[in-house]
JSON list of C-alpha atoms in Angstrom, two decimals:
[
{"chain": "A", "resi": 1, "resn": "MET", "atom": "CA", "xyz": [10.45, 10.73, -3.05]},
{"chain": "A", "resi": 2, "resn": "ALA", "atom": "CA", "xyz": [9.47, 11.99, 0.30]},
{"chain": "A", "resi": 3, "resn": "THR", "atom": "CA", "xyz": [11.17, 10.49, 3.55]},
{"chain": "A", "resi": 4, "resn": "LYS", "atom": "CA", "xyz": [9.89, 6.92, 3.80]},
{"chain": "A", "resi": 5, "resn": "ILE", "atom": "CA", "xyz": [8.49, 5.80, 7.13]},
{"chain": "A", "resi": 6, "resn": "HIS", "atom": "CA", "xyz": [10.82, 4.57, 9.36]},
{"chain": "A", "resi": 7, "resn": "ARG", "atom": "CA", "xyz": [10.17, 1.85, 11.85]},
{"chain": "A", "resi": 8, "resn": "GLY", "atom": "CA", "xyz": [11.00, 2.99, 15.60]},
{"chain": "A", "resi": 9, "resn": "THR", "atom": "CA", "xyz": [13.63, 0.35, 16.62]},
{"chain": "A", "resi": 10, "resn": "ALA", "atom": "CA", "xyz": [16.66, 0.74, 19.18]},
{"chain": "A", "resi": 11, "resn": "ARG", "atom": "CA", "xyz": [19.62, -1.03, 18.44]},
{"chain": "A", "resi": 12, "resn": "LEU", "atom": "CA", "xyz": [19.06, -4.75, 17.87]},
{"chain": "A", "resi": 13, "resn": "THR", "atom": "CA", "xyz": [21.58, -7.81, 17.60]},
{"chain": "A", "resi": 14, "resn": "ALA", "atom": "CA", "xyz": [21.28, -9.82, 14.52]},
{"chain": "A", "resi": 15, "resn": "ARG", "atom": "CA", "xyz": [19.35, -12.44, 16.16]},
{"chain": "A", "resi": 16, "resn": "GLY", "atom": "CA", "xyz": [16.96, -9.57, 17.77]},
{"chain": "A", "resi": 17, "resn": "SER", "atom": "CA", "xyz": [16.42, -8.23, 14.36]},
{"chain": "A", "resi": 18, "resn": "LEU", "atom": "CA", "xyz": [14.99, -11.54, 12.83]},
{"chain": "A", "resi": 19, "resn": "THR", "atom": "CA", "xyz": [13.29, -12.38, 15.89]},
{"chain": "A", "resi": 20, "resn": "ARG", "atom": "CA", "xyz": [11.51, -9.05, 15.66]},
{"chain": "A", "resi": 21, "resn": "ALA", "atom": "CA", "xyz": [10.93, -9.49, 11.88]},
{"chain": "A", "resi": 22, "resn": "ARG", "atom": "CA", "xyz": [9.43, -12.93, 12.25]},
{"chain": "A", "resi": 23, "resn": "ILE", "atom": "CA", "xyz": [7.03, -11.73, 14.77]},
{"chain": "A", "resi": 24, "resn": "ILE", "atom": "CA", "xyz": [5.91, -9.01, 12.39]},
{"chain": "A", "resi": 25, "resn": "ALA", "atom": "CA", "xyz": [5.73, -11.34, 9.67]},
{"chain": "A", "resi": 26, "resn": "GLY", "atom": "CA", "xyz": [3.61, -13.82, 11.26]},
{"chain": "A", "resi": 27, "resn": "ALA", "atom": "CA", "xyz": [1.27, -10.89, 12.86]},
{"chain": "A", "resi": 28, "resn": "THR", "atom": "CA", "xyz": [0.79, -9.50, 9.36]},
{"chain": "A", "resi": 29, "resn": "ASP", "atom": "CA", "xyz": [-0.13, -12.97, 8.11]},
{"chain": "A", "resi": 30, "resn": "LEU", "atom": "CA", "xyz": [-2.49, -13.35, 10.67]},
{"chain": "A", "resi": 31, "resn": "VAL", "atom": "CA", "xyz": [-4.26, -10.14, 10.58]},
{"chain": "A", "resi": 32, "resn": "TYR", "atom": "CA", "xyz": [-4.52, -10.50, 6.68]},
{"chain": "A", "resi": 33, "resn": "ASP", "atom": "CA", "xyz": [-6.49, -13.68, 7.18]},
{"chain": "A", "resi": 34, "resn": "GLN", "atom": "CA", "xyz": [-8.35, -12.93, 10.54]},
{"chain": "A", "resi": 35, "resn": "GLY", "atom": "CA", "xyz": [-8.34, -8.84, 11.12]},
{"chain": "A", "resi": 36, "resn": "VAL", "atom": "CA", "xyz": [-6.92, -7.04, 13.98]},
{"chain": "A", "resi": 37, "resn": "ALA", "atom": "CA", "xyz": [-10.18, -7.77, 16.20]},
{"chain": "A", "resi": 38, "resn": "GLY", "atom": "CA", "xyz": [-9.61, -11.50, 15.36]},
{"chain": "A", "resi": 39, "resn": "THR", "atom": "CA", "xyz": [-6.04, -11.88, 16.18]},
{"chain": "A", "resi": 40, "resn": "SER", "atom": "CA", "xyz": [-4.88, -12.03, 19.52]},
{"chain": "A", "resi": 41, "resn": "LEU", "atom": "CA", "xyz": [-1.50, -11.82, 21.04]},
{"chain": "A", "resi": 42, "resn": "ASP", "atom": "CA", "xyz": [-1.57, -15.62, 21.96]},
{"chain": "A", "resi": 43, "resn": "ASP", "atom": "CA", "xyz": [-2.20, -16.33, 18.41]},
{"chain": "A", "resi": 44, "resn": "ILE", "atom": "CA", "xyz": [0.86, -14.53, 17.35]},
{"chain": "A", "resi": 45, "resn": "MET", "atom": "CA", "xyz": [3.01, -16.16, 19.84]},
{"chain": "A", "resi": 46, "resn": "ALA", "atom": "CA", "xyz": [1.81, -19.36, 18.86]},
{"chain": "A", "resi": 47, "resn": "ALA", "atom": "CA", "xyz": [2.35, -18.64, 15.05]},
{"chain": "A", "resi": 48, "resn": "THR", "atom": "CA", "xyz": [5.78, -17.41, 15.54]},
{"chain": "A", "resi": 49, "resn": "GLY", "atom": "CA", "xyz": [6.90, -19.33, 18.24]},
{"chain": "A", "resi": 50, "resn": "THR", "atom": "CA", "xyz": [8.01, -16.60, 20.61]},
{"chain": "A", "resi": 51, "resn": "SER", "atom": "CA", "xyz": [7.23, -16.01, 24.30]},
{"chain": "A", "resi": 52, "resn": "LYS", "atom": "CA", "xyz": [5.06, -13.15, 25.98]},
{"chain": "A", "resi": 53, "resn": "SER", "atom": "CA", "xyz": [8.29, -12.15, 27.61]},
{"chain": "A", "resi": 54, "resn": "GLN", "atom": "CA", "xyz": [10.09, -12.02, 23.73]},
{"chain": "A", "resi": 55, "resn": "LEU", "atom": "CA", "xyz": [7.02, -10.10, 22.26]},
{"chain": "A", "resi": 56, "resn": "TYR", "atom": "CA", "xyz": [6.86, -7.42, 24.90]},
{"chain": "A", "resi": 57, "resn": "HIS", "atom": "CA", "xyz": [10.74, -6.80, 24.56]},
{"chain": "A", "resi": 58, "resn": "TYR", "atom": "CA", "xyz": [10.04, -5.78, 20.99]},
{"chain": "A", "resi": 59, "resn": "PHE", "atom": "CA", "xyz": [6.57, -4.46, 21.16]},
{"chain": "A", "resi": 60, "resn": "ALA", "atom": "CA", "xyz": [4.97, -2.28, 24.05]},
{"chain": "A", "resi": 61, "resn": "ASP", "atom": "CA", "xyz": [1.65, -3.57, 23.19]},
{"chain": "A", "resi": 62, "resn": "LYS", "atom": "CA", "xyz": [-0.65, -4.96, 20.68]},
{"chain": "A", "resi": 63, "resn": "ASP", "atom": "CA", "xyz": [-1.17, -1.56, 19.12]},
{"chain": "A", "resi": 64, "resn": "ALA", "atom": "CA", "xyz": [2.25, -0.83, 18.55]},
{"chain": "A", "resi": 65, "resn": "LEU", "atom": "CA", "xyz": [2.72, -4.25, 16.73]},
{"chain": "A", "resi": 66, "resn": "ILE", "atom": "CA", "xyz": [-0.20, -3.71, 14.66]},
{"chain": "A", "resi": 67, "resn": "LEU", "atom": "CA", "xyz": [1.61, -0.46, 13.52]},
{"chain": "A", "resi": 68, "resn": "GLU", "atom": "CA", "xyz": [4.10, -2.27, 12.34]},
{"chain": "A", "resi": 69, "resn": "VAL", "atom": "CA", "xyz": [1.88, -4.58, 10.73]},
{"chain": "A", "resi": 70, "resn": "ILE", "atom": "CA", "xyz": [0.56, -1.65, 8.81]},
{"chain": "A", "resi": 71, "resn": "ARG", "atom": "CA", "xyz": [4.09, -0.57, 7.67]},
{"chain": "A", "resi": 72, "resn": "ASN", "atom": "CA", "xyz": [4.93, -4.44, 6.58]},
{"chain": "A", "resi": 73, "resn": "GLN", "atom": "CA", "xyz": [1.90, -4.37, 4.42]},
{"chain": "A", "resi": 74, "resn": "LEU", "atom": "CA", "xyz": [3.00, -1.36, 2.80]},
{"chain": "A", "resi": 75, "resn": "ALA", "atom": "CA", "xyz": [6.25, -2.91, 2.26]},
{"chain": "A", "resi": 76, "resn": "LYS", "atom": "CA", "xyz": [4.77, -5.97, 0.73]},
{"chain": "A", "resi": 77, "resn": "ILE", "atom": "CA", "xyz": [2.63, -4.01, -1.62]},
{"chain": "A", "resi": 78, "resn": "ILE", "atom": "CA", "xyz": [5.63, -1.93, -2.88]},
{"chain": "A", "resi": 79, "resn": "ALA", "atom": "CA", "xyz": [8.02, -4.96, -3.39]},
{"chain": "A", "resi": 80, "resn": "GLY", "atom": "CA", "xyz": [4.88, -6.50, -5.66]},
{"chain": "A", "resi": 81, "resn": "GLN", "atom": "CA", "xyz": [4.50, -3.29, -7.60]},
{"chain": "A", "resi": 82, "resn": "GLY", "atom": "CA", "xyz": [7.64, -1.22, -6.97]},
{"chain": "A", "resi": 83, "resn": "THR", "atom": "CA", "xyz": [9.10, -2.07, -10.48]},
{"chain": "A", "resi": 84, "resn": "GLU", "atom": "CA", "xyz": [6.10, -1.11, -12.33]},
{"chain": "A", "resi": 85, "resn": "LEU", "atom": "CA", "xyz": [5.35, 1.89, -10.03]},
{"chain": "A", "resi": 86, "resn": "ARG", "atom": "CA", "xyz": [8.97, 3.40, -10.62]},
{"chain": "A", "resi": 87, "resn": "ALA", "atom": "CA", "xyz": [8.64, 2.84, -14.26]},
{"chain": "A", "resi": 88, "resn": "ALA", "atom": "CA", "xyz": [5.19, 4.93, -14.31]},
{"chain": "A", "resi": 89, "resn": "ARG", "atom": "CA", "xyz": [6.77, 7.86, -15.86]},
{"chain": "A", "resi": 90, "resn": "SER", "atom": "CA", "xyz": [5.51, 7.89, -19.27]},
{"chain": "A", "resi": 91, "resn": "TRP", "atom": "CA", "xyz": [2.04, 6.85, -21.04]},
{"chain": "A", "resi": 92, "resn": "ASP", "atom": "CA", "xyz": [3.53, 3.42, -21.85]},
{"chain": "A", "resi": 93, "resn": "GLY", "atom": "CA", "xyz": [4.77, 3.05, -18.29]},
{"chain": "A", "resi": 94, "resn": "LEU", "atom": "CA", "xyz": [1.51, 3.84, -16.61]},
{"chain": "A", "resi": 95, "resn": "GLN", "atom": "CA", "xyz": [-0.29, 1.53, -18.70]},
{"chain": "A", "resi": 96, "resn": "ARG", "atom": "CA", "xyz": [2.13, -1.40, -17.95]},
{"chain": "A", "resi": 97, "resn": "TRP", "atom": "CA", "xyz": [1.45, -0.43, -14.10]},
{"chain": "A", "resi": 98, "resn": "ARG", "atom": "CA", "xyz": [-2.21, -0.39, -14.74]},
{"chain": "A", "resi": 99, "resn": "ASP", "atom": "CA", "xyz": [-2.11, -3.95, -16.50]},
{"chain": "A", "resi": 100, "resn": "HIS", "atom": "CA", "xyz": [0.18, -5.36, -13.35]},
{"chain": "A", "resi": 101, "resn": "VAL", "atom": "CA", "xyz": [-2.16, -4.00, -10.88]},
{"chain": "A", "resi": 102, "resn": "VAL", "atom": "CA", "xyz": [-5.18, -5.69, -12.78]},
{"chain": "A", "resi": 103, "resn": "GLU", "atom": "CA", "xyz": [-3.36, -9.18, -13.80]},
{"chain": "A", "resi": 104, "resn": "SER", "atom": "CA", "xyz": [-2.14, -9.26, -10.10]},
{"chain": "A", "resi": 105, "resn": "THR", "atom": "CA", "xyz": [-6.03, -9.00, -9.13]},
{"chain": "A", "resi": 106, "resn": "ARG", "atom": "CA", "xyz": [-7.16, -11.47, -11.80]},
{"chain": "A", "resi": 107, "resn": "ALA", "atom": "CA", "xyz": [-4.96, -14.19, -10.21]},
{"chain": "A", "resi": 108, "resn": "THR", "atom": "CA", "xyz": [-6.56, -13.91, -6.79]},
{"chain": "A", "resi": 109, "resn": "GLY", "atom": "CA", "xyz": [-10.27, -13.33, -8.23]},
{"chain": "A", "resi": 110, "resn": "GLY", "atom": "CA", "xyz": [-10.06, -10.23, -5.84]},
{"chain": "A", "resi": 111, "resn": "VAL", "atom": "CA", "xyz": [-9.87, -12.17, -2.84]},
{"chain": "A", "resi": 112, "resn": "GLY", "atom": "CA", "xyz": [-8.31, -10.27, 0.07]},
{"chain": "A", "resi": 113, "resn": "GLY", "atom": "CA", "xyz": [-8.89, -6.75, -1.53]},
{"chain": "A", "resi": 114, "resn": "CYS", "atom": "CA", "xyz": [-5.90, -4.17, -0.63]},
{"chain": "A", "resi": 115, "resn": "PRO", "atom": "CA", "xyz": [-4.56, -5.33, 2.71]},
{"chain": "A", "resi": 116, "resn": "LEU", "atom": "CA", "xyz": [-4.04, -1.49, 3.65]},
{"chain": "A", "resi": 117, "resn": "GLY", "atom": "CA", "xyz": [-7.77, -0.84, 2.84]},
{"chain": "A", "resi": 118, "resn": "SER", "atom": "CA", "xyz": [-8.83, -3.54, 4.92]},
{"chain": "A", "resi": 119, "resn": "LEU", "atom": "CA", "xyz": [-6.60, -2.27, 7.76]},
{"chain": "A", "resi": 120, "resn": "SER", "atom": "CA", "xyz": [-8.08, 1.31, 7.09]},
{"chain": "A", "resi": 121, "resn": "SER", "atom": "CA", "xyz": [-11.85, 0.04, 7.27]},
{"chain": "A", "resi": 122, "resn": "GLU", "atom": "CA", "xyz": [-11.25, -1.44, 10.71]},
{"chain": "A", "resi": 123, "resn": "LEU", "atom": "CA", "xyz": [-8.94, 0.95, 12.15]},
{"chain": "A", "resi": 124, "resn": "ALA", "atom": "CA", "xyz": [-8.88, 4.42, 11.11]},
{"chain": "A", "resi": 125, "resn": "ASP", "atom": "CA", "xyz": [-11.90, 5.45, 13.10]},
{"chain": "A", "resi": 126, "resn": "ARG", "atom": "CA", "xyz": [-10.90, 3.32, 16.33]},
{"chain": "A", "resi": 127, "resn": "SER", "atom": "CA", "xyz": [-7.38, 4.48, 16.59]},
{"chain": "A", "resi": 128, "resn": "GLU", "atom": "CA", "xyz": [-5.81, 7.62, 15.73]},
{"chain": "A", "resi": 129, "resn": "SER", "atom": "CA", "xyz": [-2.09, 6.56, 15.62]},
{"chain": "A", "resi": 130, "resn": "ALA", "atom": "CA", "xyz": [-3.33, 3.77, 13.31]},
{"chain": "A", "resi": 131, "resn": "ARG", "atom": "CA", "xyz": [-5.00, 6.31, 11.17]},
{"chain": "A", "resi": 132, "resn": "ARG", "atom": "CA", "xyz": [-2.10, 8.40, 11.30]},
{"chain": "A", "resi": 133, "resn": "VAL", "atom": "CA", "xyz": [0.45, 5.55, 10.06]},
{"chain": "A", "resi": 134, "resn": "LEU", "atom": "CA", "xyz": [-2.28, 4.33, 7.38]},
{"chain": "A", "resi": 135, "resn": "ALA", "atom": "CA", "xyz": [-2.52, 7.76, 6.08]},
{"chain": "A", "resi": 136, "resn": "ALA", "atom": "CA", "xyz": [1.18, 7.95, 5.95]},
{"chain": "A", "resi": 137, "resn": "CYS", "atom": "CA", "xyz": [1.60, 4.62, 3.82]},
{"chain": "A", "resi": 138, "resn": "PHE", "atom": "CA", "xyz": [-1.22, 5.59, 1.43]},
{"chain": "A", "resi": 139, "resn": "ALA", "atom": "CA", "xyz": [0.55, 8.86, 0.94]},
{"chain": "A", "resi": 140, "resn": "GLU", "atom": "CA", "xyz": [3.94, 6.94, 0.54]},
{"chain": "A", "resi": 141, "resn": "TRP", "atom": "CA", "xyz": [2.27, 4.61, -2.09]},
{"chain": "A", "resi": 142, "resn": "GLU", "atom": "CA", "xyz": [0.46, 7.38, -3.91]},
{"chain": "A", "resi": 143, "resn": "GLU", "atom": "CA", "xyz": [3.75, 9.35, -4.16]},
{"chain": "A", "resi": 144, "resn": "TYR", "atom": "CA", "xyz": [5.26, 6.95, -6.74]},
{"chain": "A", "resi": 145, "resn": "LEU", "atom": "CA", "xyz": [2.36, 7.93, -8.91]},
{"chain": "A", "resi": 146, "resn": "LEU", "atom": "CA", "xyz": [3.03, 11.53, -8.02]},
{"chain": "A", "resi": 147, "resn": "ASP", "atom": "CA", "xyz": [6.49, 11.53, -8.98]},
{"chain": "A", "resi": 148, "resn": "GLY", "atom": "CA", "xyz": [5.52, 9.76, -12.11]},
{"chain": "A", "resi": 149, "resn": "PHE", "atom": "CA", "xyz": [3.34, 12.50, -13.17]},
{"chain": "A", "resi": 150, "resn": "ARG", "atom": "CA", "xyz": [5.69, 15.22, -12.32]},
{"chain": "A", "resi": 151, "resn": "ALA", "atom": "CA", "xyz": [8.22, 13.57, -14.73]},
{"chain": "A", "resi": 152, "resn": "MET", "atom": "CA", "xyz": [5.57, 13.24, -17.45]},
{"chain": "A", "resi": 153, "resn": "ARG", "atom": "CA", "xyz": [4.44, 16.90, -17.11]},
{"chain": "A", "resi": 154, "resn": "ALA", "atom": "CA", "xyz": [8.29, 18.20, -17.39]},
{"chain": "A", "resi": 155, "resn": "ASP", "atom": "CA", "xyz": [8.71, 15.69, -20.23]},
{"chain": "A", "resi": 156, "resn": "GLY", "atom": "CA", "xyz": [5.91, 17.33, -22.15]},
{"chain": "A", "resi": 157, "resn": "GLU", "atom": "CA", "xyz": [3.60, 14.07, -21.81]},
{"chain": "A", "resi": 158, "resn": "LEU", "atom": "CA", "xyz": [1.19, 16.12, -19.65]},
{"chain": "A", "resi": 159, "resn": "SER", "atom": "CA", "xyz": [0.17, 19.80, -20.12]},
{"chain": "A", "resi": 160, "resn": "GLN", "atom": "CA", "xyz": [1.62, 22.25, -17.95]},
{"chain": "A", "resi": 161, "resn": "ASP", "atom": "CA", "xyz": [-1.87, 22.80, -16.37]},
{"chain": "A", "resi": 162, "resn": "ALA", "atom": "CA", "xyz": [-2.09, 19.27, -15.09]},
{"chain": "A", "resi": 163, "resn": "ASP", "atom": "CA", "xyz": [-1.88, 19.16, -11.19]},
{"chain": "A", "resi": 164, "resn": "PRO", "atom": "CA", "xyz": [0.14, 16.01, -10.24]},
{"chain": "A", "resi": 165, "resn": "GLN", "atom": "CA", "xyz": [-0.85, 15.79, -6.87]},
{"chain": "A", "resi": 166, "resn": "SER", "atom": "CA", "xyz": [-4.52, 15.89, -7.78]},
{"chain": "A", "resi": 167, "resn": "LEU", "atom": "CA", "xyz": [-4.20, 13.11, -10.60]},
{"chain": "A", "resi": 168, "resn": "ALA", "atom": "CA", "xyz": [-2.23, 10.88, -8.27]},
{"chain": "A", "resi": 169, "resn": "THR", "atom": "CA", "xyz": [-4.89, 11.28, -5.47]},
{"chain": "A", "resi": 170, "resn": "ALA", "atom": "CA", "xyz": [-7.72, 10.37, -8.41]},
{"chain": "A", "resi": 171, "resn": "VAL", "atom": "CA", "xyz": [-5.88, 7.24, -9.75]},
{"chain": "A", "resi": 172, "resn": "MET", "atom": "CA", "xyz": [-5.03, 6.04, -6.15]},
{"chain": "A", "resi": 173, "resn": "ALA", "atom": "CA", "xyz": [-8.66, 6.71, -4.83]},
{"chain": "A", "resi": 174, "resn": "ALA", "atom": "CA", "xyz": [-9.86, 4.81, -8.08]},
{"chain": "A", "resi": 175, "resn": "LEU", "atom": "CA", "xyz": [-7.46, 2.00, -7.15]},
{"chain": "A", "resi": 176, "resn": "GLN", "atom": "CA", "xyz": [-8.72, 1.37, -3.85]},
{"chain": "A", "resi": 177, "resn": "GLY", "atom": "CA", "xyz": [-12.43, 1.73, -4.78]},
{"chain": "A", "resi": 178, "resn": "GLY", "atom": "CA", "xyz": [-11.81, -0.74, -7.61]},
{"chain": "A", "resi": 179, "resn": "LEU", "atom": "CA", "xyz": [-9.93, -3.18, -5.29]},
{"chain": "A", "resi": 180, "resn": "LEU", "atom": "CA", "xyz": [-12.78, -2.93, -2.85]},
{"chain": "A", "resi": 181, "resn": "LEU", "atom": "CA", "xyz": [-15.52, -3.93, -5.49]},
{"chain": "A", "resi": 182, "resn": "SER", "atom": "CA", "xyz": [-13.47, -6.63, -6.85]},
{"chain": "A", "resi": 183, "resn": "GLN", "atom": "CA", "xyz": [-13.28, -8.11, -3.56]},
{"chain": "A", "resi": 184, "resn": "ALA", "atom": "CA", "xyz": [-16.80, -7.91, -2.96]},
{"chain": "A", "resi": 185, "resn": "SER", "atom": "CA", "xyz": [-17.50, -9.28, -6.23]},
{"chain": "A", "resi": 186, "resn": "HIS", "atom": "CA", "xyz": [-14.67, -11.83, -6.82]},
{"chain": "A", "resi": 187, "resn": "ASP", "atom": "CA", "xyz": [-14.68, -9.96, -10.05]},
{"chain": "A", "resi": 188, "resn": "VAL", "atom": "CA", "xyz": [-11.71, -8.06, -11.78]},
{"chain": "A", "resi": 189, "resn": "GLN", "atom": "CA", "xyz": [-13.96, -6.10, -13.62]},
{"chain": "A", "resi": 190, "resn": "PRO", "atom": "CA", "xyz": [-14.47, -3.33, -11.27]},
{"chain": "A", "resi": 191, "resn": "LEU", "atom": "CA", "xyz": [-10.91, -2.53, -10.76]},
{"chain": "A", "resi": 192, "resn": "GLU", "atom": "CA", "xyz": [-10.26, -2.27, -14.69]},
{"chain": "A", "resi": 193, "resn": "LEU", "atom": "CA", "xyz": [-13.16, -0.05, -15.12]},
{"chain": "A", "resi": 194, "resn": "ALA", "atom": "CA", "xyz": [-12.16, 2.33, -12.00]},
{"chain": "A", "resi": 195, "resn": "LEU", "atom": "CA", "xyz": [-8.55, 2.27, -13.22]},
{"chain": "A", "resi": 196, "resn": "ASP", "atom": "CA", "xyz": [-9.52, 2.94, -16.95]},
{"chain": "A", "resi": 197, "resn": "MET", "atom": "CA", "xyz": [-12.11, 5.73, -16.01]},
{"chain": "A", "resi": 198, "resn": "ALA", "atom": "CA", "xyz": [-9.02, 7.23, -13.74]},
{"chain": "A", "resi": 199, "resn": "LEU", "atom": "CA", "xyz": [-6.41, 7.13, -16.61]},
{"chain": "A", "resi": 200, "resn": "GLY", "atom": "CA", "xyz": [-8.94, 8.45, -18.93]},
{"chain": "A", "resi": 201, "resn": "HIS", "atom": "CA", "xyz": [-9.24, 11.31, -16.62]},
{"chain": "A", "resi": 202, "resn": "VAL", "atom": "CA", "xyz": [-5.11, 11.81, -16.73]},
{"chain": "A", "resi": 203, "resn": "ARG", "atom": "CA", "xyz": [-5.23, 11.83, -20.63]},
{"chain": "A", "resi": 204, "resn": "ARG", "atom": "CA", "xyz": [-7.22, 14.74, -20.87]},
{"chain": "A", "resi": 205, "resn": "TYR", "atom": "CA", "xyz": [-4.00, 16.59, -19.86]},
{"chain": "A", "resi": 206, "resn": "ARG", "atom": "CA", "xyz": [-2.26, 14.86, -23.04]},
{"chain": "A", "resi": 207, "resn": "PRO", "atom": "CA", "xyz": [-1.13, 17.37, -25.00]},
{"chain": "A", "resi": 208, "resn": "GLU", "atom": "CA", "xyz": [-2.19, 17.32, -28.73]},
{"chain": "A", "resi": 209, "resn": "ASP", "atom": "CA", "xyz": [0.10, 16.25, -31.24]}
]
């Protein structure tokens, strides 16, 4: 795996680390429900029980806090998919990851979509710093798939002419498109179709027995 995205934090006391983490967690929940534009610093202070001086002690401004919200959403996604993503190094493992994502989306009816996708729609064209962090987060998520496809090619489960990077990007694009349409329709079927189409494309590179 490539170097992960690190949070730029100075040395904090244990109490300071907990306070900072509480602010990020509270802001993450509010932004998920209300969007960035609909969430004020006053909202975050009220939800997390912090003062203005505390907030500005840990974050230079709202933009700096939102960058941490983006990173925190990635951490939550990886925590939810990590076991399946790390095991997606074979055809069976790849199918289990697909099934996990579909069933997780079915459980919510598609409500909420992809947190990173929603943040990208709101911020990517308005904030260059946010766009860069979003792109890095998507790349980190995608790299789990990339590592899996590299392993499959090395193990002979993908032909040598397969391009793991292109396959990983195609699957990630299908995932994002499927999640968006499932969010709009509150129906998991678009996600199922998108992932099955993407994995069907990957299977084109499966060596014949």
